[in-house]
DNA sequence: GATGAATGAGGGTTCATTCAT
DNA sequence: AATGAATGAACCCTCATTCAT
């Protein structure tokens, strides 16, 4: 198959996402990705300058998909509470399928070589902020409709993302246990305190 | 130099914690740690079988300190709300000092070679559960005293840890911004929802 | 684009000469040459078996041009001294334009893989000897006309080529300095010794 | 032999000189050098930052030895003519032994990656100028003693180096022929022209 | 003839681990 | 107990060469 396969780049990103997510940046070898994508090692370098660039591309791709999804949900006709519930549900399921809370909720993955760090951090920040913005907008709407109480929406948004992550996290470390996503969301929405 | 080498092991763990936390498992070299600890590379292997063992030891040590701290707070004379506030405050500050939410809140770091993964995961789980237990006990007490509403204490405990992580996370991605820990704790305690 | 592809081979050699001369055999990539020649990489292999063959072809072409030039000068009507002066002048200028004393004066470039070495050395030797012969003939003529003293003409010819090279060399390593070609030629012609 | 062998660095440089000289920078692999030096590939990197640094070190070492030799000859009690003769004799023999006119007389070797070029060129220039200075001093002395005619000594020095190179060059391209060094030096001293 | 995507062997470099001192 | 020079497997990346279109 010597003709430029239009899907080669997609195939690489697809497989790279999965492997990076499960193995991390360093444990993943370029060979691993190439083999998974069914191409030769050198071919990968026709599409990406180096391993770090591929990593950045994977992150970008991943974030774009996430943001697109968030935007779609945001536009739907439902209460803002329902929107957050839907997002949390789908996302936790997605992460469980991927076997990783890769990216979105883990800056730790970026505890990489400073070389990569420098490339990845600003990109991640931009996308992260976009995601937080969309969620903050949903929360802002909810404040207007009196679904939610008055609170800084961006902080609440970050807290929401972390709550989602927790949902995955609990499942991941204790696979035997069924994560009651509802209880977590309930906590997020109602808080721990006794109502007086 | 030969006098108090009984502390060699501690020196290694201390420095390894800092470096692993900031650089991650792979980026950290055995050389880095040995140099930081002021010993020769070979010496490190007198105390630890290999790099992975050191990593595991560091995690164990780290968790032990954390658990000891939690136990101390738990015994103090104050409301359970105050206890959680104190824990969150100190922990967020600690993570900011360490420049990492390493370990406790990031299984992602363990997205490492499966070799390490296999060694670390069960150990982490044991300690994590201990930590969750202590916090769950505080929350359980709070439920008895009617500070908190009736909710599965262990889930609430996980959510609490996650809230702490959020505090660090916000600082980390937006270093310019002062993290208002009060708002976060407020969210944790009261939830997002409007009280009716 | 399809019209005058009869010149493709020439275009390749032309550009290869320039790039090989400035970058050397290894630093030059087949891609560099193909791009400079405005053709696809694969096309190059329609005209040359491999990179080494191209290199050999370039050398041959280069030598042929040089020998043709020498032959022309040799036939001109002027003193043999003037002929050598003209050759030296033009050659140094040519090398400065090419930014390289490539080939002619540098067997070192041929300190390459033995694979290439084996192919290039005999070819170079043949051409080198032809060049030396022509110059030796000029010198021989000069001996007959008593312009030059009796000396083995071929050794003098090699010395002449190296003198030319020195002219370029000095310019190349000390670009700030104007090379006084006359002084060098004067040294070549009259020697260092005091005349008694 | 795990103890730091004081001679390891010397062994590396020694072998690297020989191989670089015969094969050139690119054809020479780090493995080649390591094997020739009887060490592991990684060991080489304990002593040199990278291949380019090793190359630079080899050049420096080589030049230092050459300059030391020149200084010794310069101090000897003999005519300046004899000094130049001695230098030329020994040098040509040395190059023939090394099978290369590497370095001293070949900037071409530096037609390398610009990365190396940038590192090597200024270093070479410094040493080259030192060598030229020493020879120019000998020639300057010779002018004072009326051995040599009045001529810019530095230009004459460059021409002298070039003459030496010619000596090697002739041997290299026509191995069958015994290089008559006397004829070459005679050309250098007396020039090509007929004395009138 | 021409193309350029794909290949994969080969080389530079890193670094966990060993072991003679 | 401590050292640190030496090792070599492993990994990233390059680039000459091929071949389906």
GROMACS .gro file of N, CA, C and O in nm, chain A residues 40-103:
model
  256
   40UNK      N    1   0.514   0.136   0.950
   40UNK     CA    2   0.654   0.128   0.991
   40UNK      C    3   0.688   0.249   1.076
   40UNK      O    4   0.625   0.354   1.066
   41UNK      N    5   0.790   0.232   1.157
   41UNK     CA    6   0.831   0.337   1.248
   41UNK      C    7   0.858   0.468   1.175
   41UNK      O    8   0.814   0.575   1.217
   42UNK      N    9   0.930   0.456   1.065
   42UNK     CA   10   0.966   0.576   0.991
   42UNK      C   11   0.845   0.652   0.940
   42UNK      O   12   0.848   0.775   0.927
   43UNK      N   13   0.743   0.581   0.906
   43UNK     CA   14   0.622   0.643   0.852
   43UNK      C   15   0.565   0.746   0.948
   43UNK      O   16   0.518   0.852   0.907
   44UNK      N   17   0.571   0.713   1.073
   44UNK     CA   18   0.518   0.803   1.175
   44UNK      C   19   0.583   0.940   1.164
   44UNK      O   20   0.520   1.043   1.186
   45UNK      N   21   0.710   0.937   1.130
   45UNK     CA   22   0.784   1.063   1.123
   45UNK      C   23   0.755   1.144   0.997
   45UNK      O   24   0.801   1.255   0.982
   46UNK      N   25   0.679   1.085   0.906
   46UNK     CA   26   0.631   1.163   0.792
   46UNK      C   27   0.517   1.254   0.835
   46UNK      O   28   0.489   1.355   0.772
   47UNK      N   29   0.453   1.216   0.943
   47UNK     CA   30   0.334   1.289   0.986
   47UNK      C   31   0.357   1.373   1.111
   47UNK      O   32   0.286   1.469   1.135
   48UNK      N   33   0.457   1.333   1.189
   48UNK     CA   34   0.484   1.406   1.312
   48UNK      C   35   0.634   1.426   1.327
   48UNK      O   36   0.711   1.333   1.306
   49UNK      N   37   0.669   1.547   1.366
   49UNK     CA   38   0.810   1.582   1.375
   49UNK      C   39   0.884   1.491   1.472
   49UNK      O   40   0.995   1.445   1.443
   50UNK      N   41   0.826   1.466   1.584
   50UNK     CA   42   0.888   1.375   1.680
   50UNK      C   43   0.782   1.324   1.776
   50UNK      O   44   0.664   1.357   1.764
   51UNK      N   45   0.826   1.244   1.870
   51UNK     CA   46   0.733   1.183   1.964
   51UNK      C   47   0.654   1.288   2.039
   51UNK      O   48   0.533   1.275   2.060
   52UNK      N   49   0.721   1.394   2.080
   52UNK     CA   50   0.656   1.500   2.156
   52UNK      C   51   0.546   1.567   2.073
   52UNK      O   52   0.437   1.596   2.124
   53UNK      N   53   0.575   1.591   1.947
   53UNK     CA   54   0.475   1.654   1.861
   53UNK      C   55   0.352   1.565   1.848
   53UNK      O   56   0.238   1.614   1.845
   54UNK      N   57   0.378   1.437   1.836
   54UNK     CA   58   0.265   1.344   1.827
   54UNK      C   59   0.182   1.353   1.954
   54UNK      O   60   0.058   1.361   1.949
   55UNK      N   61   0.249   1.356   2.065
   55UNK     CA   62   0.180   1.365   2.193
   55UNK      C   63   0.093   1.490   2.198
   55UNK      O   64  -0.024   1.485   2.235
   56UNK      N   65   0.151   1.600   2.156
   56UNK     CA   66   0.076   1.726   2.155
   56UNK      C   67  -0.045   1.715   2.062
   56UNK      O   68  -0.156   1.756   2.097
   57UNK      N   69  -0.024   1.657   1.946
   57UNK     CA   70  -0.134   1.640   1.851
   57UNK      C   71  -0.246   1.556   1.910
   57UNK      O   72  -0.364   1.585   1.891
   58UNK      N   73  -0.205   1.449   1.977
   58UNK     CA   74  -0.304   1.361   2.038
   58UNK      C   75  -0.387   1.439   2.140
   58UNK      O   76  -0.510   1.431   2.143
   59UNK      N   77  -0.319   1.515   2.221
   59UNK     CA   78  -0.389   1.595   2.322
   59UNK      C   79  -0.485   1.693   2.255
   59UNK      O   80  -0.602   1.704   2.294
   60UNK      N   81  -0.435   1.761   2.156
   60UNK     CA   82  -0.521   1.858   2.087
   60UNK      C   83  -0.646   1.792   2.032
   60UNK      O   84  -0.757   1.841   2.050
   61UNK      N   85  -0.623   1.681   1.962
   61UNK     CA   86  -0.734   1.609   1.903
   61UNK      C   87  -0.836   1.571   2.011
   61UNK      O   88  -0.956   1.592   1.996
   62UNK      N   89  -0.784   1.517   2.117
   62UNK     CA   90  -0.866   1.469   2.226
   62UNK      C   91  -0.950   1.582   2.287
   62UNK      O   92  -1.070   1.570   2.309
   63UNK      N   93  -0.884   1.694   2.308
   63UNK     CA   94  -0.953   1.809   2.365
   63UNK      C   95  -1.060   1.861   2.270
   63UNK      O   96  -1.170   1.897   2.312
   64UNK      N   97  -1.025   1.865   2.143
   64UNK     CA   98  -1.122   1.917   2.045
   64UNK      C   99  -1.250   1.836   2.048
   64UNK      O  100  -1.361   1.891   2.046
   65UNK      N  101  -1.234   1.704   2.051
   65UNK     CA  102  -1.351   1.618   2.057
   65UNK      C  103  -1.432   1.647   2.183
   65UNK      O  104  -1.555   1.662   2.179
   66UNK      N  105  -1.360   1.661   2.295
   66UNK     CA  106  -1.427   1.687   2.422
   66UNK      C  107  -1.504   1.819   2.418
   66UNK      O  108  -1.620   1.828   2.462
   67UNK      N  109  -1.439   1.919   2.364
   67UNK     CA  110  -1.502   2.052   2.361
   67UNK      C  111  -1.624   2.051   2.269
   67UNK      O  112  -1.728   2.111   2.299
   68UNK      N  113  -1.609   1.981   2.157
   68UNK     CA  114  -1.722   1.970   2.066
   68UNK      C  115  -1.842   1.906   2.138
   68UNK      O  116  -1.956   1.953   2.127
   69UNK      N  117  -1.813   1.801   2.210
   69UNK     CA  118  -1.919   1.733   2.284
   69UNK      C  119  -1.983   1.826   2.386
   69UNK      O  120  -2.106   1.835   2.397
   70UNK      N  121  -1.901   1.898   2.460
   70UNK     CA  122  -1.954   1.991   2.560
   70UNK      C  123  -2.044   2.095   2.496
   70UNK      O  124  -2.151   2.127   2.548
   71UNK      N  125  -2.002   2.146   2.383
   71UNK     CA  126  -2.081   2.247   2.315
   71UNK      C  127  -2.218   2.193   2.272
   71UNK      O  128  -2.319   2.262   2.281
   72UNK      N  129  -2.215   2.070   2.225
   72UNK     CA  130  -2.341   2.009   2.185
   72UNK      C  131  -2.438   1.996   2.303
   72UNK      O  132  -2.554   2.033   2.293
   73UNK      N  133  -2.385   1.946   2.412
   73UNK     CA  134  -2.471   1.929   2.530
   73UNK      C  135  -2.523   2.064   2.576
   73UNK      O  136  -2.640   2.078   2.611
   74UNK      N  137  -2.435   2.160   2.574
   74UNK     CA  138  -2.475   2.293   2.622
   74UNK      C  139  -2.597   2.346   2.549
   74UNK      O  140  -2.679   2.417   2.606
   75UNK      N  141  -2.605   2.313   2.419
   75UNK     CA  142  -2.714   2.366   2.339
   75UNK      C  143  -2.846   2.290   2.357
   75UNK      O  144  -2.951   2.335   2.310
   76UNK      N  145  -2.839   2.174   2.416
   76UNK     CA  146  -2.960   2.092   2.426
   76UNK      C  147  -3.065   2.155   2.516
   76UNK      O  148  -3.036   2.241   2.599
   77UNK      N  149  -3.185   2.111   2.498
   77UNK     CA  150  -3.296   2.164   2.578
   77UNK      C  151  -3.315   2.078   2.702
   77UNK      O  152  -3.381   1.974   2.697
   78UNK      N  153  -3.259   2.120   2.808
   78UNK     CA  154  -3.280   2.049   2.934
   78UNK      C  155  -3.232   2.140   3.046
   78UNK      O  156  -3.169   2.241   3.023
   79UNK      N  157  -3.264   2.106   3.168
   79UNK     CA  158  -3.218   2.189   3.279
   79UNK      C  159  -3.066   2.185   3.284
   79UNK      O  160  -3.003   2.090   3.234
   80UNK      N  161  -3.007   2.286   3.347
   80UNK     CA  162  -2.862   2.287   3.356
   80UNK      C  163  -2.813   2.174   3.446
   80UNK      O  164  -2.704   2.119   3.424
   81UNK      N  165  -2.891   2.140   3.543
   81UNK     CA  166  -2.858   2.025   3.627
   81UNK      C  167  -2.849   1.898   3.541
   81UNK      O  168  -2.752   1.822   3.551
   82UNK      N  169  -2.947   1.881   3.456
   82UNK     CA  170  -2.948   1.763   3.371
   82UNK      C  171  -2.826   1.762   3.278
   82UNK      O  172  -2.768   1.657   3.249
   83UNK      N  173  -2.790   1.880   3.229
   83UNK     CA  174  -2.672   1.887   3.141
   83UNK      C  175  -2.548   1.836   3.214
   83UNK      O  176  -2.472   1.755   3.161
   84UNK      N  177  -2.529   1.886   3.335
   84UNK     CA  178  -2.410   1.842   3.409
   84UNK      C  179  -2.415   1.692   3.437
   84UNK      O  180  -2.313   1.623   3.427
   85UNK      N  181  -2.534   1.645   3.468
   85UNK     CA  182  -2.547   1.502   3.492
   85UNK      C  183  -2.511   1.420   3.370
   85UNK      O  184  -2.439   1.321   3.377
   86UNK      N  185  -2.561   1.465   3.256
   86UNK     CA  186  -2.534   1.394   3.131
   86UNK      C  187  -2.384   1.392   3.100
   86UNK      O  188  -2.327   1.289   3.065
   87UNK      N  189  -2.323   1.508   3.115
   87UNK     CA  190  -2.179   1.519   3.089
   87UNK      C  191  -2.101   1.423   3.179
   87UNK      O  192  -2.015   1.347   3.134
   88UNK      N  193  -2.133   1.429   3.306
   88UNK     CA  194  -2.061   1.343   3.401
   88UNK      C  195  -2.079   1.196   3.366
   88UNK      O  196  -1.981   1.120   3.359
   89UNK      N  197  -2.200   1.157   3.341
   89UNK     CA  198  -2.228   1.017   3.306
   89UNK      C  199  -2.146   0.971   3.187
   89UNK      O  200  -2.075   0.870   3.192
   90UNK      N  201  -2.158   1.045   3.078
   90UNK     CA  202  -2.090   1.002   2.956
   90UNK      C  203  -1.939   1.003   2.971
   90UNK      O  204  -1.869   0.916   2.920
   91UNK      N  205  -1.893   1.102   3.042
   91UNK     CA  206  -1.748   1.114   3.053
   91UNK      C  207  -1.686   1.003   3.135
   91UNK      O  208  -1.582   0.948   3.103
   92UNK      N  209  -1.750   0.974   3.242
   92UNK     CA  210  -1.698   0.866   3.326
   92UNK      C  211  -1.697   0.735   3.246
   92UNK      O  212  -1.597   0.662   3.246
   93UNK      N  213  -1.806   0.710   3.173
   93UNK     CA  214  -1.810   0.589   3.091
   93UNK      C  215  -1.697   0.589   2.988
   93UNK      O  216  -1.632   0.487   2.966
   94UNK      N  217  -1.677   0.704   2.926
   94UNK     CA  218  -1.571   0.715   2.825
   94UNK      C  219  -1.434   0.683   2.884
   94UNK      O  220  -1.355   0.607   2.827
   95UNK      N  221  -1.408   0.740   3.000
   95UNK     CA  222  -1.279   0.716   3.063
   95UNK      C  223  -1.262   0.571   3.102
   95UNK      O  224  -1.152   0.515   3.092
   96UNK      N  225  -1.369   0.513   3.145
   96UNK     CA  226  -1.359   0.371   3.183
   96UNK      C  227  -1.329   0.287   3.059
   96UNK      O  228  -1.246   0.196   3.062
   97UNK      N  229  -1.392   0.322   2.947
   97UNK     CA  230  -1.363   0.251   2.822
   97UNK      C  231  -1.218   0.267   2.782
   97UNK      O  232  -1.151   0.173   2.741
   98UNK      N  233  -1.167   0.389   2.797
   98UNK     CA  234  -1.028   0.419   2.759
   98UNK      C  235  -0.930   0.366   2.865
   98UNK      O  236  -0.810   0.362   2.843
   99UNK      N  237  -0.984   0.329   2.975
   99UNK     CA  238  -0.902   0.285   3.089
   99UNK      C  239  -0.807   0.392   3.138
   99UNK      O  240  -0.696   0.364   3.184
  100UNK      N  241  -0.848   0.515   3.124
  100UNK     CA  242  -0.760   0.623   3.165
  100UNK      C  243  -0.837   0.753   3.180
  100UNK      O  244  -0.928   0.782   3.104
  101UNK      N  245  -0.799   0.830   3.277
  101UNK     CA  246  -0.853   0.966   3.288
  101UNK      C  247  -0.754   1.062   3.224
  101UNK      O  248  -0.744   1.178   3.258
  102UNK      N  249  -0.681   1.005   3.133
  102UNK     CA  250  -0.577   1.075   3.060
  102UNK      C  251  -0.617   1.217   3.024
  102UNK      O  252  -0.729   1.243   2.984
  103UNK      N  253  -0.522   1.304   3.035
  103UNK     CA  254  -0.533   1.442   2.989
  103UNK      C  255  -0.618   1.527   3.078
  103UNK      O  256  -0.571   1.585   3.175
   0.00000   0.00000   0.00000
